């Protein structure tokens, strides 16, 4: 039996006719950038998450960078975040010239330890950037309380948690801006790169729309005034040539019509797929009680983008499972504070102990919704055999 850790092909096969029809309609339309499909997907995604604005961009990393830019976070500023995440979280902070300040994680949840955030706040701190890792929301009540107390922005990295909930609220909708990724292996994945920002702030929506398209046109003009209250007068864009009037330095980061059309097909299935992931995760937790399985926090709705448990020797299990045809993996083997690209070696090993433990012990098992009961049993039996022979 061969079981990959992710299986985007199987999902495509289930929706093949709908996806092919959607793609062909886009190709035949001749409209490939910021057309009807993107506009309708933005509307549908905003409705799904119960937010006022959803702005589609090229990928999840761009979403994080643009969010930081929109909040005018830059050189000299500090952003509090977690060391247990994919590199893009930290990379986005560095990209805008700010400094990531890491807070250790809670080993039960793998999420930023909210009780340690306040001690890291300085006069340079401008934002908290929690990561809803593996599909579970960080403690947003406490994070929002701290942010309000110290007048900080909150940017939610929701790239792994689309559809997750915190006390009934959708992930990504509680802070100032939520950032999503539609990388093919995500719970809601396209057939290439894609991303989204959501917000309930209409000014931020305008600024984000400006930044994603070279700060041009009326969005660029309006964003300039919003971001520069003591602005000098600038020429309004000509209605005939609006896209050639630029009011700042932005990006070329637009979700294309092909991706939007596929994501529109998939969005109505997201809740069902997340439910299946949760069922698979519960089965794992029941059958693998002797392992350190992930904890779901009360009041949270974990969507299990990844099912990550902790073992003392991940490589042993990865090799053992591989011989059985089961693909597994480590997420993530090097925490951000020990990545040279993040700290240039200035943060020493042992500084953030829980993050380092997770990096050494994490093991991800397949949890995608299309897994059969037979495949789940096969994975569980292989894990139990591996533990017995260890």
Tab-separated table of C-alpha atoms in Angstrom, residues 12-377:
chain	number	residue	atom	x	y	z
A	12	UNK	CA	-8.779	16.711	-8.166
A	13	UNK	CA	-10.126	13.364	-9.382
A	14	UNK	CA	-13.193	13.769	-7.156
A	15	UNK	CA	-13.973	17.182	-8.670
A	16	UNK	CA	-12.421	16.674	-12.086
A	17	UNK	CA	-15.440	17.556	-14.215
A	18	UNK	CA	-16.263	20.732	-12.249
A	19	UNK	CA	-12.653	21.919	-12.148
A	20	UNK	CA	-12.040	21.237	-15.833
A	21	UNK	CA	-15.247	23.062	-16.759
A	22	UNK	CA	-14.266	26.053	-14.618
A	23	UNK	CA	-10.764	26.229	-16.086
A	24	UNK	CA	-11.969	25.953	-19.671
A	25	UNK	CA	-14.496	28.731	-19.084
A	26	UNK	CA	-11.703	31.024	-17.914
A	27	UNK	CA	-9.453	30.104	-20.830
A	28	UNK	CA	-12.206	30.741	-23.345
A	29	UNK	CA	-13.137	34.073	-21.721
A	30	UNK	CA	-9.776	35.686	-22.464
A	31	UNK	CA	-9.843	37.408	-19.044
A	32	UNK	CA	-7.041	36.039	-16.879
A	33	UNK	CA	-6.175	38.721	-14.288
A	34	UNK	CA	-8.527	40.369	-11.727
A	35	UNK	CA	-11.688	39.417	-13.555
A	36	UNK	CA	-15.057	38.064	-12.553
A	37	UNK	CA	-13.722	34.842	-11.006
A	38	UNK	CA	-11.415	36.670	-8.599
A	39	UNK	CA	-14.107	39.184	-7.699
A	40	UNK	CA	-16.695	36.494	-6.998
A	41	UNK	CA	-14.227	34.360	-5.048
A	42	UNK	CA	-13.353	37.349	-2.889
A	43	UNK	CA	-17.056	37.893	-2.199
A	44	UNK	CA	-17.646	34.215	-1.409
A	45	UNK	CA	-14.565	33.962	0.806
A	46	UNK	CA	-15.580	37.097	2.715
A	47	UNK	CA	-19.068	35.663	3.214
A	48	UNK	CA	-17.681	32.300	4.342
A	49	UNK	CA	-15.511	34.001	6.959
A	50	UNK	CA	-18.132	36.638	7.882
A	51	UNK	CA	-15.828	39.591	7.195
A	52	UNK	CA	-16.364	42.805	5.277
A	53	UNK	CA	-13.420	42.559	2.898
A	54	UNK	CA	-11.365	39.806	1.261
A	55	UNK	CA	-8.531	40.768	-1.092
A	56	UNK	CA	-6.899	38.047	-3.190
A	57	UNK	CA	-3.138	38.092	-3.783
A	58	UNK	CA	-0.458	35.917	-5.366
A	59	UNK	CA	0.406	33.704	-2.384
A	60	UNK	CA	0.381	33.451	1.396
A	61	UNK	CA	3.832	34.980	1.815
A	62	UNK	CA	2.765	38.048	-0.161
A	63	UNK	CA	-0.320	38.261	2.049
A	64	UNK	CA	1.883	38.518	5.155
A	65	UNK	CA	4.240	41.070	3.602
A	66	UNK	CA	1.373	43.211	2.313
A	67	UNK	CA	-0.363	43.068	5.700
A	68	UNK	CA	2.764	44.405	7.400
A	69	UNK	CA	3.160	47.098	4.734
A	70	UNK	CA	-0.496	48.098	5.040
A	71	UNK	CA	0.008	48.690	8.761
A	72	UNK	CA	3.172	50.682	7.986
A	73	UNK	CA	5.465	48.358	9.908
A	74	UNK	CA	9.037	48.829	8.752
A	75	UNK	CA	12.672	49.400	9.737
A	76	UNK	CA	13.152	49.834	13.490
A	77	UNK	CA	9.858	48.162	14.406
A	78	UNK	CA	9.488	44.861	16.242
A	79	UNK	CA	6.879	42.175	15.611
A	80	UNK	CA	6.216	39.484	18.212
A	81	UNK	CA	5.689	36.033	16.768
A	82	UNK	CA	6.372	32.316	17.237
A	83	UNK	CA	9.557	30.405	16.376
A	84	UNK	CA	7.508	27.315	15.447
A	85	UNK	CA	6.245	28.044	11.976
A	86	UNK	CA	7.168	27.951	8.303
A	87	UNK	CA	9.917	30.383	7.301
A	88	UNK	CA	7.515	32.698	5.435
A	89	UNK	CA	6.153	34.107	8.708
A	90	UNK	CA	9.548	35.410	9.778
A	91	UNK	CA	10.620	36.158	6.218
A	92	UNK	CA	7.722	38.576	5.792
A	93	UNK	CA	8.745	40.494	8.915
A	94	UNK	CA	12.345	40.690	7.704
A	95	UNK	CA	11.236	41.642	4.195
A	96	UNK	CA	9.683	44.903	5.443
A	97	UNK	CA	12.791	45.673	7.506
A	98	UNK	CA	11.264	44.920	10.910
A	99	UNK	CA	12.702	42.648	13.598
A	100	UNK	CA	10.981	39.403	14.630
A	101	UNK	CA	10.837	38.895	18.388
A	102	UNK	CA	10.198	35.285	19.289
A	103	UNK	CA	8.038	33.989	22.117
A	104	UNK	CA	8.311	30.318	23.041
A	105	UNK	CA	5.446	27.898	22.466
A	106	UNK	CA	3.181	25.799	24.638
A	107	UNK	CA	4.188	22.165	24.126
A	108	UNK	CA	0.620	20.913	24.500
A	109	UNK	CA	-0.763	23.019	21.667
A	110	UNK	CA	2.418	23.892	19.681
A	111	UNK	CA	1.141	27.495	19.636
A	112	UNK	CA	2.671	30.739	20.892
A	113	UNK	CA	2.592	30.869	24.696
A	114	UNK	CA	0.405	33.894	25.310
A	115	UNK	CA	1.567	34.124	28.947
A	116	UNK	CA	5.067	35.071	27.756
A	117	UNK	CA	4.126	37.784	25.263
A	118	UNK	CA	3.976	40.823	27.553
A	119	UNK	CA	7.539	40.378	28.793
A	120	UNK	CA	8.784	40.735	25.192
A	121	UNK	CA	7.012	44.034	24.473
A	122	UNK	CA	9.233	47.104	24.102
A	123	UNK	CA	8.735	50.653	22.871
A	124	UNK	CA	9.606	49.333	19.390
A	125	UNK	CA	6.875	46.688	19.334
A	126	UNK	CA	4.232	47.439	16.728
A	127	UNK	CA	2.373	44.153	16.233
A	128	UNK	CA	1.737	40.614	17.379
A	129	UNK	CA	1.717	38.003	14.629
A	130	UNK	CA	0.283	34.732	16.001
A	131	UNK	CA	0.382	31.641	13.797
A	132	UNK	CA	-2.602	29.296	13.858
A	133	UNK	CA	-0.277	26.357	13.409
A	134	UNK	CA	-1.367	23.041	11.884
A	135	UNK	CA	-5.019	24.199	11.909
A	136	UNK	CA	-5.597	25.379	15.488
A	137	UNK	CA	-6.076	28.962	16.642
A	138	UNK	CA	-3.801	30.621	19.149
A	139	UNK	CA	-5.352	32.079	22.307
A	140	UNK	CA	-6.873	35.112	20.623
A	141	UNK	CA	-8.711	36.439	23.679
A	142	UNK	CA	-5.444	36.995	25.509
A	143	UNK	CA	-3.549	38.151	22.426
A	144	UNK	CA	-6.222	40.735	21.626
A	145	UNK	CA	-6.299	41.878	25.265
A	146	UNK	CA	-2.544	42.442	25.242
A	147	UNK	CA	-2.690	44.180	21.867
A	148	UNK	CA	-5.382	46.560	23.093
A	149	UNK	CA	-3.482	47.294	26.297
A	150	UNK	CA	-0.299	48.232	24.429
A	151	UNK	CA	-1.932	49.666	21.283
A	152	UNK	CA	-0.512	46.980	19.002
A	153	UNK	CA	-1.749	45.602	15.697
A	154	UNK	CA	-2.638	41.918	15.355
A	155	UNK	CA	-1.938	40.073	12.109
A	156	UNK	CA	-3.178	36.484	12.057
A	157	UNK	CA	-1.117	34.000	10.061
A	158	UNK	CA	-3.970	31.737	9.026
A	159	UNK	CA	-2.139	30.036	6.163
A	160	UNK	CA	-2.633	26.607	7.767
A	161	UNK	CA	-6.010	27.177	9.382
A	162	UNK	CA	-8.654	28.105	6.828
A	163	UNK	CA	-12.031	27.203	8.299
A	164	UNK	CA	-10.722	26.791	11.847
A	165	UNK	CA	-12.659	28.476	14.646
A	166	UNK	CA	-11.938	30.140	17.966
A	167	UNK	CA	-14.987	30.364	20.226
A	168	UNK	CA	-17.232	30.431	17.168
A	169	UNK	CA	-15.192	32.998	15.225
A	170	UNK	CA	-13.370	32.022	12.054
A	171	UNK	CA	-9.586	32.021	12.093
A	172	UNK	CA	-8.164	35.163	10.532
A	173	UNK	CA	-11.137	37.386	11.379
A	174	UNK	CA	-10.294	38.508	14.916
A	175	UNK	CA	-7.230	40.685	14.428
A	176	UNK	CA	-6.660	43.683	12.187
A	177	UNK	CA	-5.790	41.484	9.191
A	178	UNK	CA	-5.907	37.749	8.518
A	179	UNK	CA	-3.585	36.130	5.969
A	180	UNK	CA	-4.349	32.931	4.053
A	181	UNK	CA	-2.511	30.642	1.647
A	182	UNK	CA	-4.052	28.525	-1.106
A	183	UNK	CA	-0.929	26.474	-1.816
A	184	UNK	CA	-2.110	23.172	-3.361
A	185	UNK	CA	-1.602	21.096	-0.190
A	186	UNK	CA	-3.555	23.446	2.087
A	187	UNK	CA	-7.053	22.494	3.306
A	188	UNK	CA	-8.339	24.839	0.588
A	189	UNK	CA	-5.735	24.573	-2.151
A	190	UNK	CA	-5.539	25.750	-5.729
A	191	UNK	CA	-3.564	24.292	-8.607
A	192	UNK	CA	-0.681	26.677	-7.961
A	193	UNK	CA	0.056	29.589	-5.657
A	194	UNK	CA	-2.581	31.867	-4.205
A	195	UNK	CA	-3.318	33.934	-1.130
A	196	UNK	CA	-5.881	36.170	0.548
A	197	UNK	CA	-6.087	38.925	3.137
A	198	UNK	CA	-9.271	39.574	5.110
A	199	UNK	CA	-10.211	42.565	7.227
A	200	UNK	CA	-13.207	44.437	8.593
A	201	UNK	CA	-11.456	47.777	8.107
A	202	UNK	CA	-12.432	49.481	4.846
A	203	UNK	CA	-9.358	51.740	4.852
A	204	UNK	CA	-7.047	48.755	5.214
A	205	UNK	CA	-8.908	47.043	2.378
A	206	UNK	CA	-8.213	49.992	0.083
A	207	UNK	CA	-4.547	50.089	1.095
A	208	UNK	CA	-4.152	46.340	0.517
A	209	UNK	CA	-5.782	46.592	-2.919
A	210	UNK	CA	-3.379	49.385	-3.741
A	211	UNK	CA	-0.305	47.462	-2.580
A	212	UNK	CA	-1.168	44.322	-4.535
A	213	UNK	CA	-1.164	46.249	-7.837
A	214	UNK	CA	1.733	48.715	-7.908
A	215	UNK	CA	-0.082	51.344	-5.769
A	216	UNK	CA	-1.867	52.457	-8.898
A	217	UNK	CA	-5.177	54.069	-9.845
A	218	UNK	CA	-7.815	55.327	-7.431
A	219	UNK	CA	-6.894	52.684	-4.840
A	220	UNK	CA	-3.337	53.975	-4.943
A	221	UNK	CA	-4.477	57.592	-4.732
A	222	UNK	CA	-6.821	56.925	-1.803
A	223	UNK	CA	-4.300	54.703	-0.020
A	224	UNK	CA	-1.659	57.418	-0.291
A	225	UNK	CA	-3.914	59.864	1.534
A	226	UNK	CA	-4.841	57.298	4.186
A	227	UNK	CA	-1.206	56.426	4.893
A	228	UNK	CA	0.040	60.023	4.749
A	229	UNK	CA	-2.304	62.241	6.777
A	230	UNK	CA	0.024	65.247	6.340
A	231	UNK	CA	0.307	64.593	2.631
A	232	UNK	CA	1.272	66.918	-0.121
A	233	UNK	CA	-1.252	67.342	-2.883
A	234	UNK	CA	-0.868	64.833	-5.686
A	235	UNK	CA	-2.456	64.539	-9.098
A	236	UNK	CA	-5.595	62.427	-9.304
A	237	UNK	CA	-5.424	59.546	-11.755
A	238	UNK	CA	-6.917	60.108	-15.170
A	239	UNK	CA	-9.939	57.864	-15.586
A	240	UNK	CA	-8.694	56.853	-19.028
A	241	UNK	CA	-5.208	55.844	-17.866
A	242	UNK	CA	-5.709	55.202	-14.139
A	243	UNK	CA	-3.473	52.140	-13.931
A	244	UNK	CA	-0.499	54.223	-15.098
A	245	UNK	CA	-0.685	56.582	-12.121
A	246	UNK	CA	1.330	55.271	-9.145
A	247	UNK	CA	1.385	56.620	-5.603
A	248	UNK	CA	3.901	54.405	-3.817
A	249	UNK	CA	5.943	51.226	-4.042
A	250	UNK	CA	3.725	48.161	-4.104
A	251	UNK	CA	3.779	44.697	-5.592
A	252	UNK	CA	2.573	42.689	-8.529
A	253	UNK	CA	0.644	40.177	-6.453
A	254	UNK	CA	-2.695	39.238	-7.934
A	255	UNK	CA	-4.548	35.956	-7.766
A	256	UNK	CA	-5.206	34.891	-11.345
A	257	UNK	CA	-8.581	33.896	-12.728
A	258	UNK	CA	-7.632	30.243	-13.195
A	259	UNK	CA	-6.788	29.834	-9.506
A	260	UNK	CA	-9.906	31.706	-8.422
A	261	UNK	CA	-12.110	29.481	-10.577
A	262	UNK	CA	-10.676	26.315	-9.001
A	263	UNK	CA	-10.942	27.709	-5.476
A	264	UNK	CA	-14.579	28.637	-6.102
A	265	UNK	CA	-15.280	25.007	-6.980
A	266	UNK	CA	-13.564	23.797	-3.819
A	267	UNK	CA	-14.808	26.331	-1.248
A	268	UNK	CA	-18.291	24.757	-0.839
A	269	UNK	CA	-16.583	21.459	0.099
A	270	UNK	CA	-14.199	22.949	2.667
A	271	UNK	CA	-16.311	22.363	5.778
A	272	UNK	CA	-16.915	18.740	4.819
A	273	UNK	CA	-13.208	18.184	4.179
A	274	UNK	CA	-12.274	19.775	7.493
A	275	UNK	CA	-14.794	17.571	9.247
A	276	UNK	CA	-13.194	14.478	7.708
A	277	UNK	CA	-9.748	15.657	8.790
A	278	UNK	CA	-11.066	16.005	12.327
A	279	UNK	CA	-12.504	12.489	12.220
A	280	UNK	CA	-9.174	11.088	11.060
A	281	UNK	CA	-7.384	12.990	13.824
A	282	UNK	CA	-9.762	11.658	16.479
A	283	UNK	CA	-9.180	8.118	15.223
A	284	UNK	CA	-5.418	8.606	15.462
A	285	UNK	CA	-5.717	9.968	19.004
A	286	UNK	CA	-7.879	7.025	20.082
A	287	UNK	CA	-5.609	4.411	18.562
A	288	UNK	CA	-2.255	6.018	19.360
A	289	UNK	CA	-2.804	6.786	23.029
A	290	UNK	CA	0.742	5.821	23.950
A	291	UNK	CA	2.073	8.646	21.799
A	292	UNK	CA	2.094	12.378	22.557
A	293	UNK	CA	-0.747	13.366	20.257
A	294	UNK	CA	-1.857	16.975	19.611
A	295	UNK	CA	-4.187	18.720	22.051
A	296	UNK	CA	-7.304	20.511	20.890
A	297	UNK	CA	-7.991	23.528	23.083
A	298	UNK	CA	-11.471	23.881	24.542
A	299	UNK	CA	-13.472	26.327	22.463
A	300	UNK	CA	-11.328	25.753	19.382
A	301	UNK	CA	-12.252	23.953	16.187
A	302	UNK	CA	-9.011	22.393	14.952
A	303	UNK	CA	-8.962	21.717	11.197
A	304	UNK	CA	-5.803	19.569	11.169
A	305	UNK	CA	-3.948	20.847	8.154
A	306	UNK	CA	-1.311	18.572	9.651
A	307	UNK	CA	-1.593	15.869	12.296
A	308	UNK	CA	1.625	16.288	14.254
A	309	UNK	CA	2.476	14.078	17.199
A	310	UNK	CA	5.709	13.947	19.184
A	311	UNK	CA	8.152	11.030	19.221
A	312	UNK	CA	11.695	10.762	20.543
A	313	UNK	CA	13.227	9.680	17.238
A	314	UNK	CA	11.228	10.973	14.252
A	315	UNK	CA	13.739	9.668	11.685
A	316	UNK	CA	13.279	6.115	12.966
A	317	UNK	CA	9.505	6.340	12.458
A	318	UNK	CA	9.841	8.067	9.097
A	319	UNK	CA	12.152	5.304	7.851
A	320	UNK	CA	9.971	2.549	9.289
A	321	UNK	CA	6.786	3.958	7.780
A	322	UNK	CA	8.531	4.538	4.456
A	323	UNK	CA	9.339	0.829	4.225
A	324	UNK	CA	5.603	0.222	4.597
A	325	UNK	CA	4.831	2.676	1.796
A	326	UNK	CA	3.637	5.414	4.155
A	327	UNK	CA	4.999	8.917	3.724
A	328	UNK	CA	5.405	11.042	6.858
A	329	UNK	CA	7.422	14.132	7.682
A	330	UNK	CA	8.834	16.640	10.152
A	331	UNK	CA	7.265	20.113	10.520
A	332	UNK	CA	9.574	21.930	11.185
A	333	UNK	CA	13.094	20.588	11.897
A	334	UNK	CA	14.721	23.995	12.563
A	335	UNK	CA	12.838	26.606	14.629
A	336	UNK	CA	13.001	30.154	13.342
A	337	UNK	CA	15.274	31.543	16.057
A	338	UNK	CA	17.962	29.037	15.003
A	339	UNK	CA	17.631	29.742	11.280
A	340	UNK	CA	20.659	31.718	10.121
A	341	UNK	CA	18.447	33.670	7.733
A	342	UNK	CA	16.368	34.861	10.685
A	343	UNK	CA	18.830	35.685	13.463
A	344	UNK	CA	22.307	35.428	11.858
A	345	UNK	CA	23.249	33.158	14.751
A	346	UNK	CA	22.603	35.815	17.389
A	347	UNK	CA	19.951	33.739	19.207
A	348	UNK	CA	21.592	30.728	20.820
A	349	UNK	CA	20.334	27.170	21.120
A	350	UNK	CA	18.472	26.586	24.372
A	351	UNK	CA	16.885	30.044	24.335
A	352	UNK	CA	13.399	28.848	23.374
A	353	UNK	CA	13.360	25.337	24.750
A	354	UNK	CA	9.836	24.222	23.898
A	355	UNK	CA	10.175	25.233	20.257
A	356	UNK	CA	13.430	23.293	20.095
A	357	UNK	CA	11.817	20.213	21.637
A	358	UNK	CA	9.004	20.299	19.081
A	359	UNK	CA	11.521	20.644	16.250
A	360	UNK	CA	13.349	17.536	17.443
A	361	UNK	CA	10.247	15.437	18.138
A	362	UNK	CA	7.582	16.361	15.574
A	363	UNK	CA	6.185	13.687	13.280
A	364	UNK	CA	3.363	14.388	10.821
A	365	UNK	CA	1.090	11.592	9.620
A	366	UNK	CA	-1.227	11.686	6.582
A	367	UNK	CA	-4.565	13.269	7.504
A	368	UNK	CA	-6.024	14.447	4.190
A	369	UNK	CA	-9.803	13.989	3.891
A	370	UNK	CA	-9.722	11.331	1.152
A	371	UNK	CA	-7.990	8.736	3.364
A	372	UNK	CA	-9.949	5.486	3.627
A	373	UNK	CA	-10.577	3.562	6.848
A	374	UNK	CA	-8.345	0.822	5.500
A	375	UNK	CA	-5.513	3.288	4.967
A	376	UNK	CA	-5.962	4.786	8.446
A	377	UNK	CA	-5.829	1.309	10.007
